[in-house]
Every structure is written in C-alpha cells, then in structure tokens.
Coordinates of C-alpha atoms and ligand atoms in Angstrom, one line a residue:
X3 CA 200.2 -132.5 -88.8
X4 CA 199.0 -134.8 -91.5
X5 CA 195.7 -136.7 -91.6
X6 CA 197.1 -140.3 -92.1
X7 CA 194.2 -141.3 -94.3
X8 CA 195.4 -138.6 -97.4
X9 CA 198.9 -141.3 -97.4
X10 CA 197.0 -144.3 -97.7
X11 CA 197.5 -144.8 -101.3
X12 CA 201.9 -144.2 -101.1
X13 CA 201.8 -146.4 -97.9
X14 CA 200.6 -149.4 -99.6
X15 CA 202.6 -149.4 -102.5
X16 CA 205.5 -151.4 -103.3
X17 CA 209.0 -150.4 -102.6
X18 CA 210.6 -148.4 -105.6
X19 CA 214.0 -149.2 -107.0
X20 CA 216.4 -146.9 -105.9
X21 CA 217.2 -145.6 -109.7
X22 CA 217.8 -147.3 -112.9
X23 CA 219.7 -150.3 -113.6
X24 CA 223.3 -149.3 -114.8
X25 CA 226.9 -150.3 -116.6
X26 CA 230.3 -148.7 -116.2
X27 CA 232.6 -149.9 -118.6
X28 CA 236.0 -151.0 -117.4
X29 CA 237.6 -148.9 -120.3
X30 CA 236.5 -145.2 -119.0
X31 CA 237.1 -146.6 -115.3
X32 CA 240.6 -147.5 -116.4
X33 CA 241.3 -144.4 -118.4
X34 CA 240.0 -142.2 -115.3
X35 CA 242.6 -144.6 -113.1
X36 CA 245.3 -143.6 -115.4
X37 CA 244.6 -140.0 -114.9
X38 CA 244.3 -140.2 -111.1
X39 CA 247.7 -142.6 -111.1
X40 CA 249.1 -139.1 -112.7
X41 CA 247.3 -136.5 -110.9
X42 CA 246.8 -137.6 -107.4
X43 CA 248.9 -138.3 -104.9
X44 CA 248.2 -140.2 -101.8
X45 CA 250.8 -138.5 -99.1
X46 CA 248.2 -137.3 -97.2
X47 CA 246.8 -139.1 -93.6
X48 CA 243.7 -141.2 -94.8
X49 CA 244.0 -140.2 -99.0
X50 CA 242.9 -142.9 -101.4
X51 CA 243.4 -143.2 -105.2
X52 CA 240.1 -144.9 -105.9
X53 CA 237.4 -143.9 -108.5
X54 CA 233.7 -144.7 -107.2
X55 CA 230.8 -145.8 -109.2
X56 CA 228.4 -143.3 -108.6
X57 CA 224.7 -143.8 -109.9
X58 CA 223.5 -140.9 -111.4
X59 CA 219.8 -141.2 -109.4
X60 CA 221.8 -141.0 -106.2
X61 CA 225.0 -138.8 -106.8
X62 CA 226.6 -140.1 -104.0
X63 CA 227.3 -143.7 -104.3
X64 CA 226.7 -147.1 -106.2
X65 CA 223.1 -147.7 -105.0
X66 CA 221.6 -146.8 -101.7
X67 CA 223.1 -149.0 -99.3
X68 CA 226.7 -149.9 -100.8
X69 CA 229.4 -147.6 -102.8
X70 CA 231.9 -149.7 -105.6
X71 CA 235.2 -148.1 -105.9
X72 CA 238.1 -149.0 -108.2
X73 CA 241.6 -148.2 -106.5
X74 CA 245.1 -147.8 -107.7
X75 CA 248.5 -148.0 -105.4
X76 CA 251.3 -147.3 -107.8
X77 CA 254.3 -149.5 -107.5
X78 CA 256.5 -149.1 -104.7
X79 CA 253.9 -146.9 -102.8
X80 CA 251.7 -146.8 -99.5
X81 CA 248.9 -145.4 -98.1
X82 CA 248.2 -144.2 -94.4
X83 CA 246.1 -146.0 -92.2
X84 CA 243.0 -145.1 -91.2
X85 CA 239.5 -146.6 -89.8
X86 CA 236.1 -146.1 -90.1
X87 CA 232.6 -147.3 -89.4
X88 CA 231.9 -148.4 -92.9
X89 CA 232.8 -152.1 -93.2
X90 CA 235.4 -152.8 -96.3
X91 CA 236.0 -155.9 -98.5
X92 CA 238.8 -155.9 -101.6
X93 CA 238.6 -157.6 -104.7
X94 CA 241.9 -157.8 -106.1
X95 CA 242.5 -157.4 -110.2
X96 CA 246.1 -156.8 -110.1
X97 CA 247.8 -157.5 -107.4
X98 CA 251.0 -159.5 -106.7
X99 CA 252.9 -161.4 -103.6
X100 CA 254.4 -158.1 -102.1
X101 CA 250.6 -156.0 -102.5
X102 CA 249.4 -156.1 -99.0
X103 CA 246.6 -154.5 -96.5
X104 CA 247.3 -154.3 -93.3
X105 CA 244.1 -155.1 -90.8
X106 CA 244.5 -154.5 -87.2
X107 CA 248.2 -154.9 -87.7
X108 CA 247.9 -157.8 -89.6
X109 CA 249.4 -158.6 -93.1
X110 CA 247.1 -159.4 -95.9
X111 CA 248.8 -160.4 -99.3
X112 CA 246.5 -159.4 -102.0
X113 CA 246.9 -161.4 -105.4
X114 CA 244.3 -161.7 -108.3
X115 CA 240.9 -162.7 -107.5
X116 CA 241.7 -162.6 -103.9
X117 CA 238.9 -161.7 -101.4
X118 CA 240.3 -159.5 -98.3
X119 CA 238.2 -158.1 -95.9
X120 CA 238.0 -155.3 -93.1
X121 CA 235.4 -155.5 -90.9
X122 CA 234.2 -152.2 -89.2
X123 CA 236.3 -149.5 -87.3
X124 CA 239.3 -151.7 -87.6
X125 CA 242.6 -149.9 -88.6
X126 CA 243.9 -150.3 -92.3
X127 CA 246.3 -149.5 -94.7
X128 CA 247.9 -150.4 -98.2
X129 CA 251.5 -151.5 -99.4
X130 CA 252.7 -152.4 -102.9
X131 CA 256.3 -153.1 -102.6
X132 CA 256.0 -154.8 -106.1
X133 CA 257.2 -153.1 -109.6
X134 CA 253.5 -152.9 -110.8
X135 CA 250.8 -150.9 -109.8
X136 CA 248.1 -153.0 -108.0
X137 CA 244.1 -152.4 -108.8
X138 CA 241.5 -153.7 -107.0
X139 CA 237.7 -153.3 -106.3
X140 CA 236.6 -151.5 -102.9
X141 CA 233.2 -152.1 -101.7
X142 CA 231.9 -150.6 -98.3
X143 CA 228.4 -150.1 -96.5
X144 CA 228.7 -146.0 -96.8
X145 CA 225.4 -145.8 -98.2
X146 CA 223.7 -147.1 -95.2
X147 CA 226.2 -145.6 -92.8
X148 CA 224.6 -142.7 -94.2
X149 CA 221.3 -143.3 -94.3
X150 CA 221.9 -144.1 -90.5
X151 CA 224.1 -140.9 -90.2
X152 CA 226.5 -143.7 -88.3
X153 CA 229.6 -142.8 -90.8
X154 CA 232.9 -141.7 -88.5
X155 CA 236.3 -141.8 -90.2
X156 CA 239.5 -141.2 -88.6
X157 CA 243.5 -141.0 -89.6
X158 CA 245.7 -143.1 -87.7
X159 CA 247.6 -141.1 -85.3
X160 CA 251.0 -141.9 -86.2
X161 CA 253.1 -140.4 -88.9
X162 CA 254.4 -143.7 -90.1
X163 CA 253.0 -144.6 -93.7
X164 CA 254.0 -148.2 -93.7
X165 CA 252.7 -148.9 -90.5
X166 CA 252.1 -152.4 -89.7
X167 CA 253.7 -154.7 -86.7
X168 CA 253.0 -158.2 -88.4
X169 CA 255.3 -159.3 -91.2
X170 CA 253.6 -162.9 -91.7
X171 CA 250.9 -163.6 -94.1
X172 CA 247.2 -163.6 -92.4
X173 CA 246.4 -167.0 -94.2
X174 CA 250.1 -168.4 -92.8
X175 CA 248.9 -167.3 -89.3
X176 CA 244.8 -168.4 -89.6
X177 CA 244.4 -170.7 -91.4
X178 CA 241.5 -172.7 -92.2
X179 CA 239.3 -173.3 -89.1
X180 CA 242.4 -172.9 -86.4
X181 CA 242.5 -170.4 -84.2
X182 CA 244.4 -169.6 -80.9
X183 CA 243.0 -171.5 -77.8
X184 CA 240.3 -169.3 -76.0
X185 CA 240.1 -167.2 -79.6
X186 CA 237.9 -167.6 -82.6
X187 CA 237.8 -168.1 -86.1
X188 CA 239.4 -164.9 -87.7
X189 CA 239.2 -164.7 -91.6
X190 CA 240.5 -161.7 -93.7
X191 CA 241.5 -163.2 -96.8
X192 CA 239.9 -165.5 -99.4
X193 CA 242.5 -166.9 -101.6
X194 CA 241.5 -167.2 -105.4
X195 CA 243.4 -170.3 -105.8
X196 CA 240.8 -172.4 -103.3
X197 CA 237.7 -170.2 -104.7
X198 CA 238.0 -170.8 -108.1
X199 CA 238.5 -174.9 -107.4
X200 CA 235.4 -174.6 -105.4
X201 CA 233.1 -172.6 -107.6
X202 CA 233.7 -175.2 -110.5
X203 CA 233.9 -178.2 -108.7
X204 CA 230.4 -177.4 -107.0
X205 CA 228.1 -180.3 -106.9
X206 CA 225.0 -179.7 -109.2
X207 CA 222.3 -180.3 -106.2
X208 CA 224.3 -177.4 -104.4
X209 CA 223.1 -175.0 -107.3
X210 CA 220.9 -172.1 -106.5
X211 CA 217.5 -172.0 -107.6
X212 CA 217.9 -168.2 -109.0
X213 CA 221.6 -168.3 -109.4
X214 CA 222.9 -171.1 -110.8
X215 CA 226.5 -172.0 -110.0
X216 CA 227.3 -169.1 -107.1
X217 CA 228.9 -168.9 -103.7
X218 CA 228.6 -167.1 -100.5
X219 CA 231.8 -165.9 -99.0
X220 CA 231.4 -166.9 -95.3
X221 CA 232.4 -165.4 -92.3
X222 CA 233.4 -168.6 -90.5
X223 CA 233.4 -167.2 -86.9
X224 CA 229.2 -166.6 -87.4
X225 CA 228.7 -169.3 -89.8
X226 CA 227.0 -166.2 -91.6
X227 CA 227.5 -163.6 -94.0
X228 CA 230.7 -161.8 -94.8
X229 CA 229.5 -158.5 -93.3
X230 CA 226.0 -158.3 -91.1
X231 CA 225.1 -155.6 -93.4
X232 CA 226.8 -157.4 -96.6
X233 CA 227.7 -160.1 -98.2
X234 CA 230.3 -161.2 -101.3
X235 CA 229.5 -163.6 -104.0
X236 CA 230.9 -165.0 -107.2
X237 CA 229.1 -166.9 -109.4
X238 CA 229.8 -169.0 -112.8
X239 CA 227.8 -168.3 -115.8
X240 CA 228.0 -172.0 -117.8
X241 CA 228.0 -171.4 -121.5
X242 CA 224.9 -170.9 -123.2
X243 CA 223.0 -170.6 -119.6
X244 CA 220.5 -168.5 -118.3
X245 CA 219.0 -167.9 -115.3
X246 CA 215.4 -167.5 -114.1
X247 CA 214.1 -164.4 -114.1
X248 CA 213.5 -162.8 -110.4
X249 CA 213.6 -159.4 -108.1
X250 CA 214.4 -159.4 -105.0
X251 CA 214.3 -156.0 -102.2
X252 CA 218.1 -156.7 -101.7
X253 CA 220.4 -154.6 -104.3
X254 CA 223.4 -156.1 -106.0
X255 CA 226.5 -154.7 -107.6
X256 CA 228.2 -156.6 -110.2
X257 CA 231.9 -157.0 -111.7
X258 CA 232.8 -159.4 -114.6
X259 CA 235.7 -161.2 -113.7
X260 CA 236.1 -163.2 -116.8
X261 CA 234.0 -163.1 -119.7
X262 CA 231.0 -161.8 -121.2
X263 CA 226.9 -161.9 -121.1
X264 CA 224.2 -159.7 -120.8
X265 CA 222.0 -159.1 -117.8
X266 CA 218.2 -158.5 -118.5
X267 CA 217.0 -156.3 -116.3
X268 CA 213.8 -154.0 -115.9
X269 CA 213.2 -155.0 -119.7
X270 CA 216.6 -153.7 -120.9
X271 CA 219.9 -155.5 -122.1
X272 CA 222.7 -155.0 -120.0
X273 CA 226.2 -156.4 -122.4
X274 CA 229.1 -156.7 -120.1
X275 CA 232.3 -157.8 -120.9
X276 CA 235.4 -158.6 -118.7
X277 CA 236.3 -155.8 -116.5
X278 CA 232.4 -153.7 -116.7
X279 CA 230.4 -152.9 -113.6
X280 CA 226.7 -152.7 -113.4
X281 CA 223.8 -152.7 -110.8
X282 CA 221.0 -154.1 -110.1
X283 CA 218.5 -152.3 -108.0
X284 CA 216.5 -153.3 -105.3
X285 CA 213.0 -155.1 -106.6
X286 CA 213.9 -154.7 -110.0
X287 CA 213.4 -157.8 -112.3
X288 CA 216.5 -159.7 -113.9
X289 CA 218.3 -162.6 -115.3
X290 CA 221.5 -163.2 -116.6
X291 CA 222.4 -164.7 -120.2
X292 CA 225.9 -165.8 -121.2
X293 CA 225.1 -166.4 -124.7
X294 CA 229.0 -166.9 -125.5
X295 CA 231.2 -170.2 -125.8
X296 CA 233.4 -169.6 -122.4
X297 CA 232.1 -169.9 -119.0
X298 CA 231.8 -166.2 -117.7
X299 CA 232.6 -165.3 -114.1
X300 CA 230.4 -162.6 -111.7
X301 CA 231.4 -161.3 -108.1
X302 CA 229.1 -159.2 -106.5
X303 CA 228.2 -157.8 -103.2
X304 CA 224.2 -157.3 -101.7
X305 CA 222.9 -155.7 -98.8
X306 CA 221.1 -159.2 -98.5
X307 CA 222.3 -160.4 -94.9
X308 CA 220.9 -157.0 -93.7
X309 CA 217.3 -156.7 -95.0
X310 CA 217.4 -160.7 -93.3
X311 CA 218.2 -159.3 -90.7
X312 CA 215.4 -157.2 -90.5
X313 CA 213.1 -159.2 -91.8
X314 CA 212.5 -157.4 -94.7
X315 CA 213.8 -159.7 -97.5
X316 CA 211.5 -161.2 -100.1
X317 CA 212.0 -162.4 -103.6
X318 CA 209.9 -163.6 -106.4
X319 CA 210.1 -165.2 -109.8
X320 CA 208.0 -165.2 -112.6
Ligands
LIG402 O1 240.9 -148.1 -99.1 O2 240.4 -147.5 -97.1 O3 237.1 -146.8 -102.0 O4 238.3 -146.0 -96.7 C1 236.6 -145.8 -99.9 C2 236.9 -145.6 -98.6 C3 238.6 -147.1 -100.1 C4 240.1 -147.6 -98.3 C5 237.4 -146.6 -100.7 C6 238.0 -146.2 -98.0 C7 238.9 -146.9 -98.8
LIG403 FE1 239.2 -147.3 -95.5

C-alpha cells in the first residue's frame, strides 16, 4: 500500500521523452547489412535479414511504441512466410519489378520509394527474383505490442518458401477506389511514381501548419490512418525552409530519402544526409532546416493515429 498523497508531485508532471533524440547513419547500417548479407542466412521458417535501430535508452527497439528495421533479400532469394500481431509497412530503397511481398496471398511488387503494407496477423513473405539484392525499411508497432504484452508470431505451416497463390500485381488487381461488389477498398501498395507527383504538386493552402509540404498515407477503406496504431508520412523540405518549432506526445522516426538538413531538436543539431535515420521522441521540441540548394525528402512513421485514438494527443508550438 501507498498513501497516494506522497505521488502527488510525479503525477502531475509532464510526460517524459522516452530517451534522447538520435541519428543512425546510413553508412554503419549499410556496412552492418553487408556483413549480415555474408553471415546470415535466411533458410529458416520465419528468419529475416534485417538490422533494427535500437535506441540505446530502450535496448529493445527504435522508440517506445515502434521498432525501424533495415532488411536485405539477396538476389534470387526468399524468405518464409510468417504472421504476427505487430502490424508491418515497407519502404522500399532498392527494389526492382521482380522484388515482391506476398500479403494474404497476394503479390506486392516492391520498387524504390514504394509504400507496401501488411496489416496485422496477416500472412507474409518476401521474393527477389531480380539480379540485385533488394533493401528496404521495415517499420512495425512491436514496441506497443509489447507494452501491451499482445505480441504473437507464428511460421507458416507449409514447407514451401515461395509460397504465394496470386501471380498478378496487387495495384493491377485494386486499383484506385475499385473493389469487388459487396467488398471494400483494399490497399497494400503505394506506388512512388503517384506519391512523388503528389507531394510536389501539392497546393500551397493544403500545407501543414507544423510541417510544411507532407502527406499522410491513407488507408482508403477507413478514410483514416495507414495503421490504427500508426501512420506513414513523407514530407518535402523546400530549399532554404524551415519549420516551426513544436513537440508533440506522438513519437516519430525519420529516414532521408533524398537530400540533406538538420533537425533541431531538444536544443541539439541533428545533420542528416540521404540514407541517415533519426528520432524524435515523444514531447520533445523540434524543427527541421534544409539549409542546402535541393529540395530534401523525409518519410516517417508516428504512433499519432493511436494517442488520437485515445485521446491523448496534444501538441504545441512556441
Ligand atoms: O519482414 O516480416 O524487421 O516480421 C521485423 C519483423 C521484419 C518481416 C522486421 C518482421 C519482419
Ligand atoms: Fe513479419
């Protein structure tokens, strides 16, 4: 028992940040990616070549709620399928017409800048029939599937590595805002070549306040975020722009696409370049600064939708 009155003072406080703010650069990821491409095989039910980001404050994953991964599938290999209660998204960086997912038995060609996703308990697995090896960026909600001690894996039963029933293209079969009568709207894949057109051709009343130039991927079956407990974004950083300075009790993770800036945040200069990784933790002040002569490009993911969902989120600017 504990009088309640001694926790007055650590109740009222504001929430903490969940560690410092932080930057992987895309040179030690790659070099560790090279190693594992040597090292590790993947001919095991449920294996993964991928290399997480793991903050130091947690030791476990990225930041409290979501875990960043970088994965490698070496030309002319697969991986086994397997599900899990964490919800998935892909960001491809290499990738190519014959790099696929497979979702539920569906086919998901995965080219650069492409955005597939696998939503919760649903089966997957990975193909690269192409002569290069294929990278891309893994994102999932372990963190909170943790916190909630919710997180269930399983291997897929069968012994078949290239398992998958479906050999036409997801965005052949679903495309747009069609779907089969009685069905809904299904989207797994966000093709680079209409979000890149989109993200520049934004209208400038469209802009976000805090943000700037920056997108939301969708979920066009909820007319809601891309995950109930996440959500994708990219976002252009204009030459020479900066944004306003704000926190937020949502957490984001970042990856440069293209180019280079710095991200202020908590006070300290975060200098990214093209490939680099870096957090920002919940209810920690930031802005971003492309100082440079080219526009610079951001995706990231937040456990946003989530804290909406609960009624939790707030921001501020100053
Ligand atoms: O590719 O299925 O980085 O299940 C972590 C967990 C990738 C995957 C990760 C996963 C996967
Ligand atoms: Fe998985």
């Amino acid at each position: 028992m504990k009088g309640l009155w001694v926790r007055e003072e650590e109740l009222r406080v504001e929430p903490k940040p969940f560690g410092a703010p932080r930057l992987w650069k895309w040179g030690k990821i790659r070099t560790a990616l090279e190693a594992a491409a040597r090292l590790v095989p993947t001919n095991y039910k449920g294996a993964r070549r991928a290399i997480q980001l793991v903050h130091p404050a947690l030791g476990t994953w990225t930041s409290h709620t979501l875990g960043f991964a970088v994965q490698l599938v070496k030309a002319g290999e697969s991986v086994y399928s397997h599900r899990h209660t964490a919800a998935a998204m892909r960001f491809v960086l290499q990738g190519g017409e014959g790099v696929y997912t497979i979702t539920n038995g569906e086919k998901c060609v995965m080219e650069r800048g492409d955005l597939v996703i696998q939503p919760n308990w649903g089966w997957h697995n990975h193909i690269n029939e192409t002569e290069e090896d294929a990278v891309w960026i893994d994102c999932l909600d372990v963190g909170l599937m943790h916190l909630l001690r919710t997180m269930f894996q399983e291997p897929h039963p069968s012994e078949e590595v290239r398992l998958y029933n479906s050999p036409v293209d997801n965005t052949v079969r679903n495309p747009a805002a069609l779907a089969p009568v009685g069905g809904k709207a299904k989207k797994l894949v966000y093709k680079w070549r209409e979000t890149f057109p989109a993200l520049t051709e934004m209208l400038p009343q469209d802009k976000s306040p805090f943000d700037g130039r920056c997108m939301e991927y969708l979920n066009p079956a909820t007319g809601g975020p891309t995950f109930p407990t996440f959500s994708c974004w990219i976002q252009m950083l204009e030459r020479e722009e900066e944004t306003q300075t704000h926190r937020h009790t949502a957490n984001h993770l970042y990856h440069a696409f293209q180019g280079s800036g710095t991200t202020e945040v908590d006070g300290q200069e975060i200098a990214w370049e093209e490939g680099d990784f870096f957090v920002v933790p919940n209810w920690t002040w930031h802005r971003h600064v492309n100082g440079g002569s080219q526009p610079a490009i951001l995706f990231s993911t937040t456990d946003r939708p989530l804290l909406e969902t609960l009624g939790v989120y707030r921001e501020e600017s100053r």
